[in-house]
Coordinates of C-alpha atoms and ligand atoms in Angstrom, one line a residue:
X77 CA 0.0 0.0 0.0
X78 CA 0.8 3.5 -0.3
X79 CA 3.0 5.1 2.6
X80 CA 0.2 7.5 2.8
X81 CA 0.2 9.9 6.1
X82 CA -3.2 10.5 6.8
X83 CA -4.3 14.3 7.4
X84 CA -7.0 13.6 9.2
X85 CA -6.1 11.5 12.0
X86 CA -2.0 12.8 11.3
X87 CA -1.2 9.1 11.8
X88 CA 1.8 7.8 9.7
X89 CA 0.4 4.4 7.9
X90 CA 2.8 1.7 9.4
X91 CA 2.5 -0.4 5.8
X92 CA 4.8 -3.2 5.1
X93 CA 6.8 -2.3 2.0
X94 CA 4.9 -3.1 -1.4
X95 CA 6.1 -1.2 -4.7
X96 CA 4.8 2.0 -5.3
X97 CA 1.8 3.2 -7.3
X98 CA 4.1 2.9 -10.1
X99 CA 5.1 6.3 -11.7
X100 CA 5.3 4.3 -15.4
X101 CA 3.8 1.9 -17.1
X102 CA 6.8 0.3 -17.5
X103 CA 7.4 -0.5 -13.8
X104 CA 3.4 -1.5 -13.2
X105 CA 4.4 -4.5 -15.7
X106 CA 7.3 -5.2 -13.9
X107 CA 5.9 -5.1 -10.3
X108 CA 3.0 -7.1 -11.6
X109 CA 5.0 -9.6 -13.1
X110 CA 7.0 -9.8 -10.1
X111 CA 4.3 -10.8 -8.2
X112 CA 2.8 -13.4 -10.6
X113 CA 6.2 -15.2 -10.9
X114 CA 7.4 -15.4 -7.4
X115 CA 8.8 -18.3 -8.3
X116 CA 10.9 -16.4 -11.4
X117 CA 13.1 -15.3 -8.5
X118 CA 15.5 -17.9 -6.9
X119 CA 17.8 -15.0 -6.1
X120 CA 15.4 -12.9 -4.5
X121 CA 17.2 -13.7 -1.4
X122 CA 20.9 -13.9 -1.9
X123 CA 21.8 -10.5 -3.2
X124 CA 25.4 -10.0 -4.4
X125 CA 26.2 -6.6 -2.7
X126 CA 29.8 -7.4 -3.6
X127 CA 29.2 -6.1 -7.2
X128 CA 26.2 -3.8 -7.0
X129 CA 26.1 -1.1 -9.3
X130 CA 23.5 0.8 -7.7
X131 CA 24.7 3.9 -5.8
X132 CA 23.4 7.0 -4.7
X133 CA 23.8 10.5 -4.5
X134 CA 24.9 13.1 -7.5
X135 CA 28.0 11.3 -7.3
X136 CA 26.9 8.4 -8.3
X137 CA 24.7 10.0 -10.5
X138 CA 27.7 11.9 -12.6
X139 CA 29.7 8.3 -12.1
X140 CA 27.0 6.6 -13.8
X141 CA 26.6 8.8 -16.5
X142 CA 30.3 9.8 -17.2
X143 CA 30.1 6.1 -18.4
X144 CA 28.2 6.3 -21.2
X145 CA 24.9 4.7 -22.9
X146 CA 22.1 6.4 -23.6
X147 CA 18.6 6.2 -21.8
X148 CA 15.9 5.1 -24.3
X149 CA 12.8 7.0 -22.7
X150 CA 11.8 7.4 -19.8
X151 CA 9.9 5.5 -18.1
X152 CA 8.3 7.6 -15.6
X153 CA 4.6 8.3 -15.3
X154 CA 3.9 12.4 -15.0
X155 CA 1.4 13.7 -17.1
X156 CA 1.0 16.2 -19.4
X157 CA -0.5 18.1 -16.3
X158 CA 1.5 19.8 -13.9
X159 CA 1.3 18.1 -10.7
X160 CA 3.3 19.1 -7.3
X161 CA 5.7 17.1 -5.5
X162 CA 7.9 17.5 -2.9
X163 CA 11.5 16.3 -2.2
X164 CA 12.5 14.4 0.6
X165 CA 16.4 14.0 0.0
X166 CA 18.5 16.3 -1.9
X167 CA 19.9 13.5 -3.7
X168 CA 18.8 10.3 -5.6
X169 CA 18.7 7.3 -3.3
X170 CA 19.9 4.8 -5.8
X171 CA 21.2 5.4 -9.3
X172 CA 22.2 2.2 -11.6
X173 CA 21.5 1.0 -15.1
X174 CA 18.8 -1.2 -16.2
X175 CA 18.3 -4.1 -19.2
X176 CA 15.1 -4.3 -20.4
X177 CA 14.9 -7.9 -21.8
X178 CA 11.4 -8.0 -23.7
X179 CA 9.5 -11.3 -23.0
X180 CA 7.4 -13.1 -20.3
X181 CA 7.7 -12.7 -17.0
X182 CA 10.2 -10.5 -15.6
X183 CA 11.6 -8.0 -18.0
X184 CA 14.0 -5.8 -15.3
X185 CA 17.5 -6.8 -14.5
X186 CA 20.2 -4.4 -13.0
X187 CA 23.2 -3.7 -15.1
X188 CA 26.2 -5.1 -13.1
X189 CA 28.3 -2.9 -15.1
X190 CA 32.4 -2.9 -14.8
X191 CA 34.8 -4.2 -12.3
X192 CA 38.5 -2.6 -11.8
X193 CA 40.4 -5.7 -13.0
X194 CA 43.9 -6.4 -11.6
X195 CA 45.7 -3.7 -13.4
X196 CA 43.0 -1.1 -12.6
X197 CA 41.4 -1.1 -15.8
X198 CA 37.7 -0.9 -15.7
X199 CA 35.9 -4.2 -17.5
X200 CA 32.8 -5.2 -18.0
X201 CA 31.3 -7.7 -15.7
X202 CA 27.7 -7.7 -17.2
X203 CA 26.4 -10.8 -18.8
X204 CA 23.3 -9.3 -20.1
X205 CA 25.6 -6.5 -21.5
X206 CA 26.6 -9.1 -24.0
X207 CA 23.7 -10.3 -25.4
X208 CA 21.4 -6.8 -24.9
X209 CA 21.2 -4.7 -27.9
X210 CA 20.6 -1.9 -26.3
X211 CA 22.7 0.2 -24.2
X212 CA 21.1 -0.6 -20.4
X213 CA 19.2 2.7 -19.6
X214 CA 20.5 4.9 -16.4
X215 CA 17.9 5.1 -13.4
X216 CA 17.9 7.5 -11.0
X217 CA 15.3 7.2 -8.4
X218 CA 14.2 9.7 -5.7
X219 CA 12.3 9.7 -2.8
X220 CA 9.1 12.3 -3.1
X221 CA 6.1 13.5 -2.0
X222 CA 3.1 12.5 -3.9
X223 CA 0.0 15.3 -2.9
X224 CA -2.1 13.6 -6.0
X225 CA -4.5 11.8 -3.9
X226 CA -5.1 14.4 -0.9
X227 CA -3.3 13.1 1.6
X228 CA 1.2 13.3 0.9
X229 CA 2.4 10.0 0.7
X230 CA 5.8 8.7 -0.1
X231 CA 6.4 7.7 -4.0
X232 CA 9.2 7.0 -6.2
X233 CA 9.9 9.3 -8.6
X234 CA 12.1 7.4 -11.3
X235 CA 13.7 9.2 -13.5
X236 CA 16.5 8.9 -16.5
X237 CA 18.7 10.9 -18.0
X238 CA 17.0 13.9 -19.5
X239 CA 14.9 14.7 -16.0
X240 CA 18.0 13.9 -13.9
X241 CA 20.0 16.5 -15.4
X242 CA 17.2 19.1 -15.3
X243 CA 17.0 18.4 -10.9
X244 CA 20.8 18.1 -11.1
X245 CA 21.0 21.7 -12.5
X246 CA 18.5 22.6 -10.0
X247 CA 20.2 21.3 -7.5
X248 CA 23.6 23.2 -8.2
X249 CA 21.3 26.5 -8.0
X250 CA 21.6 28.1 -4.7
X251 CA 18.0 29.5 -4.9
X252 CA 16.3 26.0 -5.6
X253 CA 18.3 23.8 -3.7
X254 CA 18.7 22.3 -1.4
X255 CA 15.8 20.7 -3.4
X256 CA 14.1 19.5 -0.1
X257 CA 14.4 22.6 1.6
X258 CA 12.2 22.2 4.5
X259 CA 12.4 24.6 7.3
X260 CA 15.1 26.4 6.6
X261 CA 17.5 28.3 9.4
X262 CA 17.8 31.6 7.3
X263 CA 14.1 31.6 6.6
X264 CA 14.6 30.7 2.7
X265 CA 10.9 29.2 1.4
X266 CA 9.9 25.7 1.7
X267 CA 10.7 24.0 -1.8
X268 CA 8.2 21.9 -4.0
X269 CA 8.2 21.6 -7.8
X270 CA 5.7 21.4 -10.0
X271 CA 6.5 18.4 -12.8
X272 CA 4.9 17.7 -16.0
X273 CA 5.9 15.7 -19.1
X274 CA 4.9 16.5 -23.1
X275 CA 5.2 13.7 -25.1
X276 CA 6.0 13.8 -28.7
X277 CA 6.6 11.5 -31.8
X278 CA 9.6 11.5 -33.7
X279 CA 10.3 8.8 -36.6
X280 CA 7.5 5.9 -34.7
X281 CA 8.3 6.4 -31.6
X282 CA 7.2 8.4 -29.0
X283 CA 9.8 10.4 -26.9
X284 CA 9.4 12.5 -23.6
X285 CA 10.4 15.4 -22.2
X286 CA 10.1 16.0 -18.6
X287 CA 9.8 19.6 -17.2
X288 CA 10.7 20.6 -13.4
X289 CA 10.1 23.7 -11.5
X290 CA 10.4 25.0 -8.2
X291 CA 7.3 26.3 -6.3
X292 CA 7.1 28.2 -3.3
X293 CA 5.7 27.1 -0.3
X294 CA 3.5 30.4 -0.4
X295 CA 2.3 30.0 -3.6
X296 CA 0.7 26.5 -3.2
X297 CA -2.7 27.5 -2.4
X298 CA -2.6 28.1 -6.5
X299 CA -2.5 24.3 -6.5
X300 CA -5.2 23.8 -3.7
X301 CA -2.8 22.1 -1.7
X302 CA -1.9 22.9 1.7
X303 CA 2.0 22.9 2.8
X304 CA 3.4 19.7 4.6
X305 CA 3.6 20.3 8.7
X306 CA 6.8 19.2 10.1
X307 CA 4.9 16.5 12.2
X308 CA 3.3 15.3 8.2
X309 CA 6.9 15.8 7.1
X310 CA 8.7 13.7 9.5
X311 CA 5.8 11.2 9.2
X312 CA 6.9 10.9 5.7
X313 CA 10.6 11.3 6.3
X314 CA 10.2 7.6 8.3
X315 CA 8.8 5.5 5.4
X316 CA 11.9 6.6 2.9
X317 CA 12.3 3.9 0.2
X318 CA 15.5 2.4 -0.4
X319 CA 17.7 1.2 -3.2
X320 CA 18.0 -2.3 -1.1
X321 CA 13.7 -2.5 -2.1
X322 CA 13.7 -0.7 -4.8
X323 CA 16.8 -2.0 -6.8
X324 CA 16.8 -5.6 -7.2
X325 CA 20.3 -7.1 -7.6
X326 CA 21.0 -10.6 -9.2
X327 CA 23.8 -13.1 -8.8
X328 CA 26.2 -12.6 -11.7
X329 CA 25.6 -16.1 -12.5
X330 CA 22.2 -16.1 -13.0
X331 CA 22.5 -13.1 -15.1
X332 CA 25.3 -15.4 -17.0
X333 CA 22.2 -18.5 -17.2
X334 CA 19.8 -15.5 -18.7
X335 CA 22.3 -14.3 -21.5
X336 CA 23.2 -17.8 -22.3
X337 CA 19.4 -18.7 -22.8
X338 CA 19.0 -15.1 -24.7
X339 CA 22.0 -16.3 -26.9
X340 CA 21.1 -19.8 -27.8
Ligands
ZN539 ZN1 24.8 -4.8 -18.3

């Protein structure tokens, strides 16, 4: 369920971690299929941190990205209307690359990316890098505030490249960042952002483009909605997702089984 905070009773929803109300179509398959083929995932349970590619922060973020591939659209559901959100960490909580193998079942497999080999060079360690056509597509994912349904709750905002360097800019900007400016010492506004997307087609296919702004605590009653309290906020602030849920790592050598199958 949603890690809704109620603003009626002001009660934070103690819920059990379930994906969120997916942001993209994209990720509702996946979470669906996830859950119809339990049985898909033998690894579930033995995650190999040892070579996890998922980090967080902008650094990871301009790591990531300094390392090439493209993102292929984005993923992210955000309609054509504005809506307002709210940041609850100035930086992504996870950022890592993701194949997108079309077929039944499970489609989603973190990219394990490269491995400093004994003489420090940087080689790949991916299986599915192999056998995927495609470049695997950066993810970035933050933790937001979702106003949407009337009361805030805690949602994933998963973005790729395009809309990552849009908050990243913002983010370098000393009068929009921090980006979850929440009660700030020297009085500066509480920070939302209104986000949108226009979706266009070029040659077949459709393409995105994502478009972030800051708002001003002040100026939400345009929106008809009413600013977070810091009891709501902290509320919120204790039902953070993280990349250990959201960013599901598998065993290089079931990664190795999958490409060999792809292959044959
Ligand atoms: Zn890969």
């Amino acid at each position: 369920m949603a890690r809704t905070i109620s603003r009626r009773s002001a009660t934070p929803t103690a819920s059990q971690y379930t994906p969120e109300p997916e942001t993209d179509d994209e990720a509702t398959e996946r979470t669906a299929s996830a859950r119809r083929h339990p049985a898909r995932t033998p690894s579930q349970n033995k995650r190999d941190t040892s070579t996890s590619s998922a980090t967080g922060g902008w650094g990871g973020y301009n790591a990531e990205k300094k390392k090439g591939g493209k993102s292929y659209g984005d993923p992210l559901k955000v309609s054509t209307k504005a809506q307002i959100i709210a940041f609850l960490q100035s930086d992504p909580f996870a950022v890592y690359r993701e194949h997108w193998i079309a077929g039944e079942g499970r489609q989603s497999y973190t990219c394990h990316g490269t491995e400093k080999d004994a003489k420090g060079k940087e080689v790949n360690i991916c299986p599915l890098c192999e056998v995927d056509q495609k470049k695997p597509a950066l993810r970035v994912l933050f933790n937001v505030v979702d106003f949407s349904d009337g009361d805030p709750k805690v949602v994933v905002l998963r973005a790729g490249v395009q809309l990552s360097d849009l908050i990243y800019d913002w983010a370098q900007n000393d009068k929009s960042s921090p980006i979850d400016r929440f009660g700030d010492p020297d009085g500066k506004p509480d920070l939302y952002w209104s986000i949108k997307r226009l979706e266009k087609q070029t040659g077949g296919r459709t393409k995105y483009d994502y478009f972030i702004t800051p708002v001003k605590d002040r100026d939400l009653d345009e929106w008809d909605i009413e600013p977070l309290t810091a009891e709501e906020r902290d509320a919120l602030m204790a039902n953070l997702f993280t990349a250990e849920t959201q960013v599901r790592i598998d065993p290089v050598e079931d990664l190795e089984e999958l490409a060999d199958g792809l292959a044959a």
